[in-house]
CSV table of C-alpha atoms in Angstrom, one decimal:
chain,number,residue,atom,x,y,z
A,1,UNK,CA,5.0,2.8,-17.2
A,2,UNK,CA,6.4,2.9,-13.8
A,3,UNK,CA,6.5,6.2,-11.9
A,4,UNK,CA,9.7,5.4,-10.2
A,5,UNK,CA,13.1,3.8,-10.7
A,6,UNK,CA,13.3,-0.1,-11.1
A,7,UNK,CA,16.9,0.1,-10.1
A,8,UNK,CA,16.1,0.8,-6.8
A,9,UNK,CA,14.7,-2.5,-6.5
A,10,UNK,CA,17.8,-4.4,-8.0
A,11,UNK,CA,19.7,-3.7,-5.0
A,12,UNK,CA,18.4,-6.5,-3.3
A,13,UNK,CA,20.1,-9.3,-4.2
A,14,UNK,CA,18.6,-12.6,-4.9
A,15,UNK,CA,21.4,-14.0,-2.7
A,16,UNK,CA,19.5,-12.4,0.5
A,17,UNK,CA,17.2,-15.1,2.3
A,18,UNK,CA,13.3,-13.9,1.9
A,19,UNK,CA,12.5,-12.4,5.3
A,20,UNK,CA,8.4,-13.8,6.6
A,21,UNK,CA,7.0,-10.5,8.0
A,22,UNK,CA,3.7,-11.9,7.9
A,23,UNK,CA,4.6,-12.4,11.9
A,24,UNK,CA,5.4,-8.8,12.4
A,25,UNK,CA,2.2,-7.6,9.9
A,26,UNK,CA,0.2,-10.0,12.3
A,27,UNK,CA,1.3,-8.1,15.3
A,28,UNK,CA,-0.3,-4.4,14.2
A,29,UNK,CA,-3.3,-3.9,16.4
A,30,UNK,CA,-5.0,-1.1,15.0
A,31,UNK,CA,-7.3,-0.6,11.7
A,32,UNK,CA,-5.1,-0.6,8.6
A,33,UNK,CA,-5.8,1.5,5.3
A,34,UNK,CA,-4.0,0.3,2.3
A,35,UNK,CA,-3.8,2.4,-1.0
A,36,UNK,CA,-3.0,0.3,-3.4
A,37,UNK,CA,-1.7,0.8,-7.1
A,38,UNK,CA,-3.5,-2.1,-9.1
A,39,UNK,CA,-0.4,-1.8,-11.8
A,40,UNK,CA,2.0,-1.7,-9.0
A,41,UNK,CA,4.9,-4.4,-10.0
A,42,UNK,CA,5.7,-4.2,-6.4
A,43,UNK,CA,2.7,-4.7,-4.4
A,44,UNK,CA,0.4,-7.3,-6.3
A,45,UNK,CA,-2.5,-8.4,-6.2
A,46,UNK,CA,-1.7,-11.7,-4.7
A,47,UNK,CA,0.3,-9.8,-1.9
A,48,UNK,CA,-2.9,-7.5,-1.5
A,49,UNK,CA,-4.8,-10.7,-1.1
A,50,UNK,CA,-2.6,-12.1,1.8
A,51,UNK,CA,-2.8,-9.3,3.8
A,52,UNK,CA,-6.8,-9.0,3.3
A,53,UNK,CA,-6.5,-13.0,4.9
A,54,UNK,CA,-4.4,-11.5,7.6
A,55,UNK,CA,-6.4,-8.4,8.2
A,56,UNK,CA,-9.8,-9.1,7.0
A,57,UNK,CA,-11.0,-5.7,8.5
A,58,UNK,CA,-8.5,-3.4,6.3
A,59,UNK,CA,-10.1,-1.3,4.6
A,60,UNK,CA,-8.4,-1.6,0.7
A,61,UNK,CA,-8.7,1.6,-1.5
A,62,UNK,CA,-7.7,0.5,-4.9
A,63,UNK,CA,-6.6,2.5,-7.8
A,64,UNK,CA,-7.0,1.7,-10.9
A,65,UNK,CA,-4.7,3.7,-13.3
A,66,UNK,CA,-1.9,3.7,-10.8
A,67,UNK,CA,1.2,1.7,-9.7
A,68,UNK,CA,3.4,1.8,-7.1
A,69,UNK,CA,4.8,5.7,-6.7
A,70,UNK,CA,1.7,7.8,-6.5
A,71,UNK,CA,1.9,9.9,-9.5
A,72,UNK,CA,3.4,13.5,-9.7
A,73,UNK,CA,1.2,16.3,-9.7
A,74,UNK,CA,1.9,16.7,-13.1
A,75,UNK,CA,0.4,13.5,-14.1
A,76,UNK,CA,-2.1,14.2,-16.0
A,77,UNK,CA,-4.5,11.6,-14.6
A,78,UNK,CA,-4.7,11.7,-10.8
A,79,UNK,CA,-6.1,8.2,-9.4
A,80,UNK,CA,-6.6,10.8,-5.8
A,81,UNK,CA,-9.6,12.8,-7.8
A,82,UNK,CA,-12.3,13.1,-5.6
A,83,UNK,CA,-10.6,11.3,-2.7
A,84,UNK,CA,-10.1,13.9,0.2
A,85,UNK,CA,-8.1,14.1,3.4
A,86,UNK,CA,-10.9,14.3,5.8
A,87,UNK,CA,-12.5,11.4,3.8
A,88,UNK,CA,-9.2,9.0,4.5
A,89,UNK,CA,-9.2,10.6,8.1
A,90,UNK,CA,-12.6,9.8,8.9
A,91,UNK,CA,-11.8,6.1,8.1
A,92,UNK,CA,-8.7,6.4,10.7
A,93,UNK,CA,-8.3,5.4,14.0
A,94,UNK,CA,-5.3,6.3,15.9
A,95,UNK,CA,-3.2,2.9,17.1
A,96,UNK,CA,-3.4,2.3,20.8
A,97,UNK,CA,-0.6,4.9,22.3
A,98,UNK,CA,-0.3,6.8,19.1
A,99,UNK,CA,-0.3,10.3,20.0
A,100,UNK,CA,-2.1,13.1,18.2
């Protein structure tokens, strides 16, 4: 079941050279936090795994029973039970220059 529309996704036609931002994701210089949806049809696994051999020291919060769109708070399962804002702030570090 995905939580938001596919057709967003057809939009981008197969005509369009891939773009390598592996260069660009190489270039971030501050601790990374990805939450990933393990059923996400967007972000996969394998993609999770390249940017883990990019940025070894990202921290990866994976859930489960989610995919891509973080579920509505009407879902009735919540993957973000028992994961709190302080605790994902205590794991971040502002990027160099990054104000606040």
């Amino acid at each position: 079941m995905t939580h938001y529309d596919p057709a967003i996704v057809g939009q981008f036609s197969e005509s369009v050279p891939p773009l390598d931002l592996w260069s660009l994701f190489d270039t971030i210089d501050c601790p990374l936090m990805l939450l990933h949806g393990a059923q996400s049809d967007v972000l996969t696994a394998g993609i999770v795994e390249q940017m883990r051999e990019h940025k070894p020291q990202m921290h990866v919060l994976t859930f489960d029973e989610c995919g891509h769109a973080w579920p509505a708070s009407s879902t009735p399962h919540r993957p973000d039970r028992g994961v709190s804002k302080r605790g994902l702030n205590s794991l971040a570090t502002p990027c160099p220059g990054e104000i606040g």
